[in-house]
PDB file of C-alpha atoms in Angstrom:
ATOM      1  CA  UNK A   1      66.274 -46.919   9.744  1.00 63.00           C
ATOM      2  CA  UNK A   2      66.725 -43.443   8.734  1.00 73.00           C
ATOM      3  CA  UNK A   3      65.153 -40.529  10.589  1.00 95.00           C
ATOM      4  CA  UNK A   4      65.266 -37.744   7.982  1.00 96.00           C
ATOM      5  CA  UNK A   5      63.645 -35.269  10.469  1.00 96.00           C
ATOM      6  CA  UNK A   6      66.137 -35.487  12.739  1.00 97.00           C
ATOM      7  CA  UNK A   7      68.991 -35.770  10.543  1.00 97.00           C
ATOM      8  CA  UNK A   8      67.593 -32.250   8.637  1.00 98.00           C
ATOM      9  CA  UNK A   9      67.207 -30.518  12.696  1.00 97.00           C
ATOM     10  CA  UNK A  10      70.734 -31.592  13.955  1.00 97.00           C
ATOM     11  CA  UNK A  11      72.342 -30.842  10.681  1.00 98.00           C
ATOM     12  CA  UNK A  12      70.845 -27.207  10.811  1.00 98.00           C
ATOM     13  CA  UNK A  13      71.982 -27.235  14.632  1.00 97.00           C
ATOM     14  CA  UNK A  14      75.646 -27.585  13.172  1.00 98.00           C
ATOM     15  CA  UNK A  15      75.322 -24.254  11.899  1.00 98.00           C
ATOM     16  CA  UNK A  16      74.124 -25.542   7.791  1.00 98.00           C
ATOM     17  CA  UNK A  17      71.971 -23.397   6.193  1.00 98.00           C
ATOM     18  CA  UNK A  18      68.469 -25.087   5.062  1.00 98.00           C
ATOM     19  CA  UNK A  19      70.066 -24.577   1.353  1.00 98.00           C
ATOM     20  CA  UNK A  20      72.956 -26.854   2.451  1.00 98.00           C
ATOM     21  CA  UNK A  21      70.766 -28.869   4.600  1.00 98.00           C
ATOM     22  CA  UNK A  22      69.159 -29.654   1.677  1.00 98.00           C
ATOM     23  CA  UNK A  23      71.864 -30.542  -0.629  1.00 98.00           C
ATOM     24  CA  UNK A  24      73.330 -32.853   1.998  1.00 97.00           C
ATOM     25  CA  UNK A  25      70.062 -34.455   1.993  1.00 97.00           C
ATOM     26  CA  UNK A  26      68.962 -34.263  -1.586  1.00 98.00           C
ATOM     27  CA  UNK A  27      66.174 -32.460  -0.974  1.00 98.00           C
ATOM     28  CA  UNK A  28      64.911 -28.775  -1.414  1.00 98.00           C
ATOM     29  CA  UNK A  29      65.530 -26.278   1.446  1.00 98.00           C
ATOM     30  CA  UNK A  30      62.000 -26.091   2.202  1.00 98.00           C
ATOM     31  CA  UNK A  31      61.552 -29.783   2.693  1.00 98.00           C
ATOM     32  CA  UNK A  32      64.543 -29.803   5.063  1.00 98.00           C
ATOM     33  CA  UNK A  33      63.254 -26.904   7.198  1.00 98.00           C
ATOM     34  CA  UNK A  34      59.724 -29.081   7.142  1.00 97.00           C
ATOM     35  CA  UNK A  35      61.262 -31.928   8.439  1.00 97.00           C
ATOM     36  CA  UNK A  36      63.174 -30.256  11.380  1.00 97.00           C
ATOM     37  CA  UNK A  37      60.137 -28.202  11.962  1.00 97.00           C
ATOM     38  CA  UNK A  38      58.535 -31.883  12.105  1.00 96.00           C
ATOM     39  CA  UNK A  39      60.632 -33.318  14.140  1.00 96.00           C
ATOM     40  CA  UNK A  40      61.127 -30.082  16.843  1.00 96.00           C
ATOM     41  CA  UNK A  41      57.193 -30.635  16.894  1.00 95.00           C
ATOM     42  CA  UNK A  42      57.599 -34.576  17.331  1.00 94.00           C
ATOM     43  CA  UNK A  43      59.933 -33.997  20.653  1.00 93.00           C
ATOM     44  CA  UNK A  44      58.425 -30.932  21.998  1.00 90.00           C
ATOM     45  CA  UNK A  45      55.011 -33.357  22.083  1.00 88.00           C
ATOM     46  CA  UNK A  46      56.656 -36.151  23.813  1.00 87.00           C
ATOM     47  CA  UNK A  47      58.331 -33.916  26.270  1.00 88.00           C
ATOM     48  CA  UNK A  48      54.694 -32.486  26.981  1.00 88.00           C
ATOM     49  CA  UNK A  49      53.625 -36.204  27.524  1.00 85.00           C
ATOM     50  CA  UNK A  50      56.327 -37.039  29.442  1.00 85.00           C
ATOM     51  CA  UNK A  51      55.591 -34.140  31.730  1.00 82.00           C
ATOM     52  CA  UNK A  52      52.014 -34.518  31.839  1.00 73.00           C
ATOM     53  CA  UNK A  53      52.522 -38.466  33.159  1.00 73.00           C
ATOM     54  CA  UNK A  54      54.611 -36.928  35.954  1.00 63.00           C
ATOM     55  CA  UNK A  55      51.943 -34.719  36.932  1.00 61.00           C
TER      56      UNK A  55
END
């Protein structure tokens, strides 16, 4: 299983611009910035429902 939202995020963490993002994942920039924006939205929920258990 592929996680294409992830894989976009971490390889823009690696210091890729969303251009090259995007080539390495055959996609447009935009849609690579979209999916790490997707996924950075994804974890930053789960994180707030982790939290909000604890509480």
């Amino acid at each position: 299983m592929t996680d294409d939202e992830h894989d976009a995020w971490e390889l823009h963490q690696s210091g890729l611009t969303w251009t090259e993002v995007g080539r390495e994942m055959g996609c447009t920039a935009g849609t690579a910035q979209a999916f790490a924006t997707a996924y950075q939205k994804r974890t930053d929920d789960a994180a707030i429902q982790a939290q909000n258990t604890l509480c």
